mmCIF file of C-alpha atoms in Angstrom:
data_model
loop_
_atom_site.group_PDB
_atom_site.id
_atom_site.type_symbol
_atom_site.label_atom_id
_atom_site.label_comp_id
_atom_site.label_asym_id
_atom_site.label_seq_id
_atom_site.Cartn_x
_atom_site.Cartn_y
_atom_site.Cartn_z
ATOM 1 C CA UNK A 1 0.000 0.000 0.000
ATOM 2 C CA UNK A 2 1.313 3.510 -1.091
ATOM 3 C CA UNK A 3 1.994 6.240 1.465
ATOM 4 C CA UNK A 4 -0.227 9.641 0.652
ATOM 5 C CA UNK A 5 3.843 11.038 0.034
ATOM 6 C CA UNK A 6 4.508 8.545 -2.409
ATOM 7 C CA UNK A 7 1.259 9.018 -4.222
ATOM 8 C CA UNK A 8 2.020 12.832 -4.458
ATOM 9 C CA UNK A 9 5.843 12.453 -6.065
ATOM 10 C CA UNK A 10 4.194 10.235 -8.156
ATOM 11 C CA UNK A 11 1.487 12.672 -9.089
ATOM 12 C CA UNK A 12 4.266 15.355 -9.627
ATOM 13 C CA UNK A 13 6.099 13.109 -11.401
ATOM 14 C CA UNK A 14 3.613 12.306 -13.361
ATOM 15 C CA UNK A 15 2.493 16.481 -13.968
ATOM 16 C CA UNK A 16 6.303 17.048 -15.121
ATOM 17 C CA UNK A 17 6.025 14.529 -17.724
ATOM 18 C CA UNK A 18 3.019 15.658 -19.422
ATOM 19 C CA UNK A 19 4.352 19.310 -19.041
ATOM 20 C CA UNK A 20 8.075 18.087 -20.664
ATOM 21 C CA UNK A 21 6.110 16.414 -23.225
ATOM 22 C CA UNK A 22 5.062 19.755 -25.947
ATOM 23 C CA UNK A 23 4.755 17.314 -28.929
ATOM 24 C CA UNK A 24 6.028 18.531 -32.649
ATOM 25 C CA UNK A 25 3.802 22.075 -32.476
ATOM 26 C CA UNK A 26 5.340 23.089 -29.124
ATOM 27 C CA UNK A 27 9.092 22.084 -30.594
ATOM 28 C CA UNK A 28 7.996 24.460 -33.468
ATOM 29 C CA UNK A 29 6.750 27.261 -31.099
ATOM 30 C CA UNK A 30 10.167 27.283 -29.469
ATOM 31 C CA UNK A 31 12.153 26.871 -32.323
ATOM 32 C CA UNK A 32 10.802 29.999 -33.645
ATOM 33 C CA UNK A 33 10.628 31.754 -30.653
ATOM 34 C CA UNK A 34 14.405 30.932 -30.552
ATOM 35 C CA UNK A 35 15.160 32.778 -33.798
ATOM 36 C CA UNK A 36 13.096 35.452 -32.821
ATOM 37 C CA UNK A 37 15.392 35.495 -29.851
ATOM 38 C CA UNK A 38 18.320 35.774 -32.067
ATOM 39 C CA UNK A 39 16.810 38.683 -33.660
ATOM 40 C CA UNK A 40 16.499 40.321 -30.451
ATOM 41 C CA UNK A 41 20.394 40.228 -30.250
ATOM 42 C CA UNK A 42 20.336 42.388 -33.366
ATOM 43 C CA UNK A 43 18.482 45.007 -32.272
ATOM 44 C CA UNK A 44 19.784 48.763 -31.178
ATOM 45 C CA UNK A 45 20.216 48.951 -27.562
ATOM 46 C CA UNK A 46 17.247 51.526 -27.285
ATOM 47 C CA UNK A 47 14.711 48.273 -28.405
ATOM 48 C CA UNK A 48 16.724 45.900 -26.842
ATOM 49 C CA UNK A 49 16.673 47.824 -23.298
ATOM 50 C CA UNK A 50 12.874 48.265 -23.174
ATOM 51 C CA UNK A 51 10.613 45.371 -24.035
ATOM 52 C CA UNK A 52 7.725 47.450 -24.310
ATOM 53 C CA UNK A 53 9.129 49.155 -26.814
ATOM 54 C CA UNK A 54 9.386 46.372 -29.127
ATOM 55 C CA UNK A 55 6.196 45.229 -27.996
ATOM 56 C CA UNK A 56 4.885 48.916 -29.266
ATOM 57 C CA UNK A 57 6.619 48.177 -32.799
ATOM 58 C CA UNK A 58 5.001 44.507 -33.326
ATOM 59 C CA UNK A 59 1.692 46.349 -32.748
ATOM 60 C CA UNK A 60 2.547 49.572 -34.630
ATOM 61 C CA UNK A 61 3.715 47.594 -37.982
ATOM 62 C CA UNK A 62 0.181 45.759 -38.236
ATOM 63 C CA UNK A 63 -1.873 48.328 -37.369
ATOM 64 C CA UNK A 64 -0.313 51.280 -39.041
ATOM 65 C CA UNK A 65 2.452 50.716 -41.517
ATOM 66 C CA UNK A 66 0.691 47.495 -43.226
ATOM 67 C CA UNK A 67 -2.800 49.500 -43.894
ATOM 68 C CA UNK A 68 -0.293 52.016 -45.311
ATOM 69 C CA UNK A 69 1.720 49.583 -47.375
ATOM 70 C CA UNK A 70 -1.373 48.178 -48.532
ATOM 71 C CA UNK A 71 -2.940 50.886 -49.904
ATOM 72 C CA UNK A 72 0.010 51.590 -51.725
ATOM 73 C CA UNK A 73 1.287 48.238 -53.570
ATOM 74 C CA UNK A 74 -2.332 46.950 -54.092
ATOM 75 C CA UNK A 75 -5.553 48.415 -55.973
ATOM 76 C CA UNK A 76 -7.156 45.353 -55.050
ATOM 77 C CA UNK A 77 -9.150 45.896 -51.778
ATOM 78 C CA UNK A 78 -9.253 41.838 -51.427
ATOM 79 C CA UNK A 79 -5.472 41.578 -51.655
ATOM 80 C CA UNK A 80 -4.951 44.454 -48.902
ATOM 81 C CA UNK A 81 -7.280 42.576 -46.518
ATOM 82 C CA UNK A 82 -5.524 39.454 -46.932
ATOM 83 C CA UNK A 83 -1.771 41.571 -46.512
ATOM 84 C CA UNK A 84 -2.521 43.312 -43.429
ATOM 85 C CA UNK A 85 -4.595 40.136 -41.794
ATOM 86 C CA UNK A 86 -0.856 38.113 -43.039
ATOM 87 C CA UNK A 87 1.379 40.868 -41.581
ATOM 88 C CA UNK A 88 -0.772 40.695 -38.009
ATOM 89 C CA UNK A 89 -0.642 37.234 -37.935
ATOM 90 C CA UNK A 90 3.014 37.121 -39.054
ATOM 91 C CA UNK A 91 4.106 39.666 -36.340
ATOM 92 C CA UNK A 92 1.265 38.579 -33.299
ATOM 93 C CA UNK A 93 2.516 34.468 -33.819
ATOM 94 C CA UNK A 94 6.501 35.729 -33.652
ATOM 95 C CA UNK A 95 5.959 38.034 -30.687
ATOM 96 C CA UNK A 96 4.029 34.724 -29.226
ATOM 97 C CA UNK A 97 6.523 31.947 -29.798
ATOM 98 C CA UNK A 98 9.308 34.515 -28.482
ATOM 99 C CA UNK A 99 7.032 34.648 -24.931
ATOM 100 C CA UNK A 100 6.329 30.976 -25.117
ATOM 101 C CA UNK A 101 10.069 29.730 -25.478
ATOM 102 C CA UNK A 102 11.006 32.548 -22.305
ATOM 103 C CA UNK A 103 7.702 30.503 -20.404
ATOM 104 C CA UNK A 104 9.205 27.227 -20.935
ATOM 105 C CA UNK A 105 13.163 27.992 -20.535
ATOM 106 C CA UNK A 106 11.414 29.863 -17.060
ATOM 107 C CA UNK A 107 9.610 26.556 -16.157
ATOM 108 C CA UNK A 108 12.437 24.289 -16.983
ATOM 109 C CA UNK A 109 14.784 26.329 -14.458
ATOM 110 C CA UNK A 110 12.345 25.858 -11.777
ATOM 111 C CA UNK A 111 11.471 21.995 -12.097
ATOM 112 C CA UNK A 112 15.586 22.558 -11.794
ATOM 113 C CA UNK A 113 15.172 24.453 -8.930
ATOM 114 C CA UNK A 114 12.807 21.958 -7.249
ATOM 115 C CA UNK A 115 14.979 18.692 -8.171
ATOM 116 C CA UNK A 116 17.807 20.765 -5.815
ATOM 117 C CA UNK A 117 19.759 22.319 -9.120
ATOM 118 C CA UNK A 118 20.156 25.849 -7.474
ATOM 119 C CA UNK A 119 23.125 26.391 -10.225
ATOM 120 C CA UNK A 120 20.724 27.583 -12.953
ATOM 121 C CA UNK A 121 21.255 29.768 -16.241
ATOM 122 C CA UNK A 122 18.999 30.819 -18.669
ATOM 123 C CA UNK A 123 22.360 31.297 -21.154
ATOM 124 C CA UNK A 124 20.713 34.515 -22.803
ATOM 125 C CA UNK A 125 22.096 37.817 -23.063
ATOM 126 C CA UNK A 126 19.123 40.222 -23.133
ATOM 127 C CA UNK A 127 18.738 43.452 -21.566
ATOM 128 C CA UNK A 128 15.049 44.109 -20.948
ATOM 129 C CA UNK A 129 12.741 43.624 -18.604
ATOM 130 C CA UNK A 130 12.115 39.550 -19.245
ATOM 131 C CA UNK A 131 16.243 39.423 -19.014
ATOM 132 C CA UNK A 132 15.915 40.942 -15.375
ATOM 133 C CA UNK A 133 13.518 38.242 -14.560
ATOM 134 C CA UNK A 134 15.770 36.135 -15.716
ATOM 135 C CA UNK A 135 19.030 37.366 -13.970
ATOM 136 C CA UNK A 136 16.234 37.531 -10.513
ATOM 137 C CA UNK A 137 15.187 34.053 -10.917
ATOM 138 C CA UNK A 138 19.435 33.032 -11.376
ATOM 139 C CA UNK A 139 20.097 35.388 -7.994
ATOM 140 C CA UNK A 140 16.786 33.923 -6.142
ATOM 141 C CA UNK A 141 17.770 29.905 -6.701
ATOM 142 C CA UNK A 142 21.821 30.432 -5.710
ATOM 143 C CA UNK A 143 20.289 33.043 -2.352
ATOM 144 C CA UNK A 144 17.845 29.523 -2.077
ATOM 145 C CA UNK A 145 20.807 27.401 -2.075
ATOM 146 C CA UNK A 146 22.990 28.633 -0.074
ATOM 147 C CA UNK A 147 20.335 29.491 2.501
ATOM 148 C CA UNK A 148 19.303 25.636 1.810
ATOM 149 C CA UNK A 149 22.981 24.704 2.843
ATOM 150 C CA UNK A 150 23.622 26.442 5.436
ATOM 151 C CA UNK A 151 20.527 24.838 7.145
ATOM 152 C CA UNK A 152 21.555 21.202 5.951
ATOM 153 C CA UNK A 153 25.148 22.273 7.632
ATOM 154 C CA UNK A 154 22.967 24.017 11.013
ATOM 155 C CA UNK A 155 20.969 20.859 11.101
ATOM 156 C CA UNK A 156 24.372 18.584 10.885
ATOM 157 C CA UNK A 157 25.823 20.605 13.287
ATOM 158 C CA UNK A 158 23.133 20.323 15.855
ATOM 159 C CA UNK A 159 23.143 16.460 15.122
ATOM 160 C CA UNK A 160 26.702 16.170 15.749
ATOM 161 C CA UNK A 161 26.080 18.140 19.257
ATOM 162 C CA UNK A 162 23.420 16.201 20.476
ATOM 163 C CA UNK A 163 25.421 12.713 19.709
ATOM 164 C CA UNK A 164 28.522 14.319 21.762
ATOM 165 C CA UNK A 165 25.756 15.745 24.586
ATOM 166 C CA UNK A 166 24.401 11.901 24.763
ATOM 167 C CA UNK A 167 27.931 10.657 24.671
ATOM 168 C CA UNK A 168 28.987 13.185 27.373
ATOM 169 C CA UNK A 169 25.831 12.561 29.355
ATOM 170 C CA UNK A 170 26.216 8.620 29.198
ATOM 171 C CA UNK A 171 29.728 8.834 30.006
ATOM 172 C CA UNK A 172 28.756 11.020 32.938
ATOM 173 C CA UNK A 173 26.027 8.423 34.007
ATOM 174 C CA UNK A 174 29.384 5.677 33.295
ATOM 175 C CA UNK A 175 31.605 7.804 35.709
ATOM 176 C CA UNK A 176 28.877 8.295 38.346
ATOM 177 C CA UNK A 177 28.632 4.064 38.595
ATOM 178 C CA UNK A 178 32.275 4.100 39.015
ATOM 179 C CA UNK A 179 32.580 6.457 41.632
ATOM 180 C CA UNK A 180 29.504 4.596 43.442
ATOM 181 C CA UNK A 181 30.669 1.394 43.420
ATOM 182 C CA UNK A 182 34.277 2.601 44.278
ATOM 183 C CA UNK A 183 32.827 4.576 47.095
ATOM 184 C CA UNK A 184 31.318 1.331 48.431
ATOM 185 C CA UNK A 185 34.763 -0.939 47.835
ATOM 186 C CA UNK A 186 36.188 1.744 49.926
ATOM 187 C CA UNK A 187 33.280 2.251 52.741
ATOM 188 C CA UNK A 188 33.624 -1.462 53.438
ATOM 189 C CA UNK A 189 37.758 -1.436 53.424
ATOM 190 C CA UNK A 190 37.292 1.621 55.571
ATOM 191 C CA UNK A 191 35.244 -0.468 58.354
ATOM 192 C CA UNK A 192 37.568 -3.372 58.455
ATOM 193 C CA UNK A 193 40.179 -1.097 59.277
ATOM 194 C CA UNK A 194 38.419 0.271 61.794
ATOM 195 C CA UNK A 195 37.752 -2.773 63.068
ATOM 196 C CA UNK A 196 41.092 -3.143 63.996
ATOM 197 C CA UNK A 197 41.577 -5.143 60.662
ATOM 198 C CA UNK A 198 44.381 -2.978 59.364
ATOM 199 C CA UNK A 199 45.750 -5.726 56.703
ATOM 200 C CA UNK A 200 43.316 -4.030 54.471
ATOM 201 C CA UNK A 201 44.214 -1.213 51.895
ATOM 202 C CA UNK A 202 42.265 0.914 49.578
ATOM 203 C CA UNK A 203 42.704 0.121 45.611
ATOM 204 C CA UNK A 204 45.107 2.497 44.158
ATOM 205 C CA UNK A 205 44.747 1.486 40.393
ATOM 206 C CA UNK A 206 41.251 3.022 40.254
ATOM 207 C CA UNK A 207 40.206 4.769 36.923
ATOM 208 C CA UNK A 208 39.385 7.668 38.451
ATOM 209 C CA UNK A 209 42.426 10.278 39.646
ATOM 210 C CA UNK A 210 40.944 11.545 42.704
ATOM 211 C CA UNK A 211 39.945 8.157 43.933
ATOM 212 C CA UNK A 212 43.546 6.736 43.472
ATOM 213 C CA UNK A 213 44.612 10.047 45.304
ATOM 214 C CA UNK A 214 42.162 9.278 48.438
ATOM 215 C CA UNK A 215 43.258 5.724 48.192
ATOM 216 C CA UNK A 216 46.986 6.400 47.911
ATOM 217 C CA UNK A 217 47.110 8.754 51.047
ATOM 218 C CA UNK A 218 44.434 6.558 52.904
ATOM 219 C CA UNK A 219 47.092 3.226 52.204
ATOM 220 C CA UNK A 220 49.687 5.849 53.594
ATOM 221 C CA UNK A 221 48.013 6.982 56.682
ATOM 222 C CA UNK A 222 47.703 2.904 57.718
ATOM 223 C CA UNK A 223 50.862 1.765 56.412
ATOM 224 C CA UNK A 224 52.533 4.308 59.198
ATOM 225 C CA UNK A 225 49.603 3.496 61.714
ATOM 226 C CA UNK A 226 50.472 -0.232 61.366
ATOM 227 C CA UNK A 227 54.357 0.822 62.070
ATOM 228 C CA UNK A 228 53.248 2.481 65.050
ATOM 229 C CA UNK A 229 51.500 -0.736 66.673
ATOM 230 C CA UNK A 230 54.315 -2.570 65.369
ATOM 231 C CA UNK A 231 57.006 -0.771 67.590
ATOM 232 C CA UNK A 232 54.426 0.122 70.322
ATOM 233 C CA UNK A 233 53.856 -3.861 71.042
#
């Protein structure tokens, strides 16, 4: 049985394959709309700067200077029709395919984006407004990137502190037995040599420094006690 996440990467999955898919007329659309790209590298810097002016000049040429043209190369009123309704379908399907290609080069950078390629470039040199989108969209994925790494790093960081806290803490809880159970071994040496019993000694190879110390000066203090009976009796 599929989990509701697997279902919706497959769904995704699924939605980015029909969207790769444009078939022969969108292959066509982008084509052109590459070549009208092209053209756009042509241009004076005063249409290449300012989309809308270009955008003023596709509409301008159908709606003024065919009419014109028309009325001058043809007496035929039939012939003029069909000129201007070519030249605005000419110019309207050019300035189309040039905004479709920019939509799908834009949607192909983000499904890049969203597979974790933050390294994107739209490898076009344009100066208008659609090539500040572009440069935006470039500057937003690396500023997502980094910002995406530094919390992957944060979060590794944080896991490597909390497996050193545990490690502390359970080496803590480790040292704390020790010392408990040493305490004890010494408590009971402690009352058989207050017993009288003074054969017994404290265990000086202890793991722990200040235990050894205790024992070491505790084995000292008897060693001269048991002198002291010895040359008393």
């Amino acid at each position: 049985m599929s989990s509701p996440g697997t279902e919706q990467v497959s769904d995704t999955n699924k939605s980015r394959s029909k969207t790769d898919d444009i078939g022969i007329t969108g292959k066509l659309l982008v084509y052109i709309g590459k070549f009208a790209a092209g053209l756009e590298e042509r241009l004076p810097d005063l249409f290449r700067q300012n989309f809308a002016a270009r955008i003023f000049v596709l509409a301008f040429i159908p709606i003024v200077l065919a009419p014109a043209l028309s009325v001058v190369i043809f007496n035929d009123v039939l012939l003029a029709v069909v000129f201007v309704g070519g030249v605005t379908a000419a110019t309207g399907f050019v300035g189309y395919c040039e905004m479709y290609r920019a939509l799908r080069a834009i949607n192909a950078n983000i499904r890049r984006v969203q597979d974790g390629q933050f390294n994107i470039s739209f490898q076009v040199d344009r100066m208008d407004e659609l090539g500040e989108t572009y440069a935006a969209l470039e500057e937003t994925a690396e500023s997502l990137g980094t910002t995406i790494k530094k919390a992957e790093d944060a979060q590794q960081e944080a896991e490597r502190a909390r497996k050193e806290a545990e490690q502390e803490s359970q080496r803590v809880a480790e040292t704390n037995e020790q010392l408990q159970q040493q305490a004890a071994e010494f408590s009971t040496t402690m009352t058989h040599v207050a017993g009288g019993d003074l054969t017994r000694r404290l265990d000086e190879g202890v793991d722990i420094e200040a235990m050894a110390d205790i024992a070491r000066a505790f084995n000292n203090m008897i060693d001269e006690w048991e002198e002291t009976v010895v040359d008393i009796q």
